[in-house]
XYZ file of N, CA and C in Angstrom:
189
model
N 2.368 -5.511 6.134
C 3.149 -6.009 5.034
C 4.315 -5.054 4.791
N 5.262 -5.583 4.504
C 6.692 -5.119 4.016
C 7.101 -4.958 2.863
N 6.700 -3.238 2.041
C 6.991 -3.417 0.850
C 8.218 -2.496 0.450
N 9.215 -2.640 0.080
C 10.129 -1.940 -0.645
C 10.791 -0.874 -0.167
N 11.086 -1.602 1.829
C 10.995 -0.844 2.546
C 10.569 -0.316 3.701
N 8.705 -0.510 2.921
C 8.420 0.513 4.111
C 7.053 -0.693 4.259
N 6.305 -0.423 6.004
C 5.333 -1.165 6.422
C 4.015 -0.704 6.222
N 3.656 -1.717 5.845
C 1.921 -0.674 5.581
C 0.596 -1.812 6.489
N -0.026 -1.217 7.290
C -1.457 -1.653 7.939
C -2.050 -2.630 6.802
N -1.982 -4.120 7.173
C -2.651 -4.687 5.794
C -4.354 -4.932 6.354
N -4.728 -4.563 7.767
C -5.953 -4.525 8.019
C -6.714 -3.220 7.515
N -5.850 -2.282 7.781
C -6.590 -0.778 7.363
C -6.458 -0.618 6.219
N -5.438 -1.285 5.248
C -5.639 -1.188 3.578
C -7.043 -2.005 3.182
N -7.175 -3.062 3.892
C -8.259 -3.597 3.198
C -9.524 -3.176 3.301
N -10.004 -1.801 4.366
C -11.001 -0.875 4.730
C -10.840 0.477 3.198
N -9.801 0.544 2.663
C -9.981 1.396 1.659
C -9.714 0.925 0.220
N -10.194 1.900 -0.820
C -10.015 1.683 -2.336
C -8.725 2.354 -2.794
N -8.341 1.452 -3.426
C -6.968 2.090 -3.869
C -6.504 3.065 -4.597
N -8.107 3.995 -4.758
C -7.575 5.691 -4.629
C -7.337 6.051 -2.842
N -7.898 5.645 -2.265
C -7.859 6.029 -1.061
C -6.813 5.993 -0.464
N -6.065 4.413 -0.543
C -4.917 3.945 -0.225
C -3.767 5.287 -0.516
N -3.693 5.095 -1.624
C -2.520 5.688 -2.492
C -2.754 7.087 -2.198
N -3.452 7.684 -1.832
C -3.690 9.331 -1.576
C -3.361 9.006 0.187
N -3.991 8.550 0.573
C -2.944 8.629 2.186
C -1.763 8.319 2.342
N -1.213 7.250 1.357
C 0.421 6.766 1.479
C 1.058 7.295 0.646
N 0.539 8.663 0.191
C 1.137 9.417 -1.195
C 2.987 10.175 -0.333
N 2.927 10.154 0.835
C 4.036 10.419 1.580
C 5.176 9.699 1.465
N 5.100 8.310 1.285
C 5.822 7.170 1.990
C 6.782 7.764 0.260
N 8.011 7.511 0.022
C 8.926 7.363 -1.254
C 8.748 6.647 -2.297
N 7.934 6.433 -2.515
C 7.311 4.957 -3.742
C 6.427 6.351 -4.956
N 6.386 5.834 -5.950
C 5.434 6.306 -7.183
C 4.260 5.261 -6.649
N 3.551 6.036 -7.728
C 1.949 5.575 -7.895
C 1.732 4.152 -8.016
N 2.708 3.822 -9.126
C 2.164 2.651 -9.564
C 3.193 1.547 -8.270
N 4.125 1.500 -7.304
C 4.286 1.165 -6.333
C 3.139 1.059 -5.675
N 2.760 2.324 -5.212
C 1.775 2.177 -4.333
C 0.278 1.111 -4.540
N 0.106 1.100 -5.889
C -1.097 0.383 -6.231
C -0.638 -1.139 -6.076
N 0.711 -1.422 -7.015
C 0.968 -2.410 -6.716
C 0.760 -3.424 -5.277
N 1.674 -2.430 -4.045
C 1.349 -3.167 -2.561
C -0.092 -3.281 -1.907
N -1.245 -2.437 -2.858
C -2.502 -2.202 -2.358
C -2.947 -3.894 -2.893
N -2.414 -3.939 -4.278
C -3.272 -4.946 -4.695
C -2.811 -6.594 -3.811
N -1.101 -6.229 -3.835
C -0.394 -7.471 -3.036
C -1.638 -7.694 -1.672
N -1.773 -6.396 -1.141
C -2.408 -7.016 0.236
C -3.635 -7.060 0.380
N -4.659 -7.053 -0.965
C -5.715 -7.200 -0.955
C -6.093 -7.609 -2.637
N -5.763 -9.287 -2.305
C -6.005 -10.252 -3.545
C -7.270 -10.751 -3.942
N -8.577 -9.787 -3.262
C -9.139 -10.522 -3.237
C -10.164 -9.325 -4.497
N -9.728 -7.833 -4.303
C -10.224 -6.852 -5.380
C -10.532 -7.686 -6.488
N -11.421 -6.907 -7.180
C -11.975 -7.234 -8.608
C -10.830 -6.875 -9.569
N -9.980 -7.195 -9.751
C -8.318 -6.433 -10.222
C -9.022 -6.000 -11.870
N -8.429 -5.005 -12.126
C -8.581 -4.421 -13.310
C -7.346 -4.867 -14.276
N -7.689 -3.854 -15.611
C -6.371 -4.624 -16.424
C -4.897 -4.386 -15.365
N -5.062 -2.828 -15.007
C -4.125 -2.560 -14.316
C -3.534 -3.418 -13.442
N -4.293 -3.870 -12.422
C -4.037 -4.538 -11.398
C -3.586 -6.259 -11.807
N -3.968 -6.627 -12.734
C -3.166 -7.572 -13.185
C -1.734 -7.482 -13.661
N -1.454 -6.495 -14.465
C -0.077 -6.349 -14.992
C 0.813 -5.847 -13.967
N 0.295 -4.868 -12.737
C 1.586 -4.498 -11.611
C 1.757 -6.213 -11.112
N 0.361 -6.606 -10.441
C 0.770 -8.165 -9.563
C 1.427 -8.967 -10.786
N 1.027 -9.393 -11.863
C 1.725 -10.354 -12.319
C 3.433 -9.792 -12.800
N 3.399 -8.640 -12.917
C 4.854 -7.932 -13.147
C 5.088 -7.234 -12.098
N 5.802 -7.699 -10.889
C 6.007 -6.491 -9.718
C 6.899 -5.657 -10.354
N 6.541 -4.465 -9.771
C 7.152 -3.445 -10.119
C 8.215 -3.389 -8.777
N 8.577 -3.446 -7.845
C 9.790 -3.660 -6.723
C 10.534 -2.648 -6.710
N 11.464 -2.470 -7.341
C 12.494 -1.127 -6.435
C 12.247 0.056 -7.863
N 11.084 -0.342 -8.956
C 11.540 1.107 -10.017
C 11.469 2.068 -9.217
């Protein structure tokens, strides 16, 4: 998947939790809440928290 930029493994995201995610892609130029955001885009199927509702239903995109 193609987020804001940059490509991310949407098979190997869906093998981790999105602390996991976000601590290995803590490199890529994006903040946190980027990063959670594209975790949740490519894996719709999480138990989404409040969090995870308000990034997907409000993308957060180039903040």
């Amino acid at each position: 998947m193609l987020y804001n930029g940059v490509s991310f493994n949407e098979d190997w995201a869906k093998t981790k939790t999105v602390e996991e995610f976000v601590a290995h892609e803590g490199h890529h130029d994006l903040s946190e809440k980027q990063l959670k955001e594209a975790y949740y885009l490519m894996n719709p199927k999480v138990k989404k928290t409040e969090e995870a509702k308000k990034l997907v239903e409000k993308p957060l995109g180039s903040e």
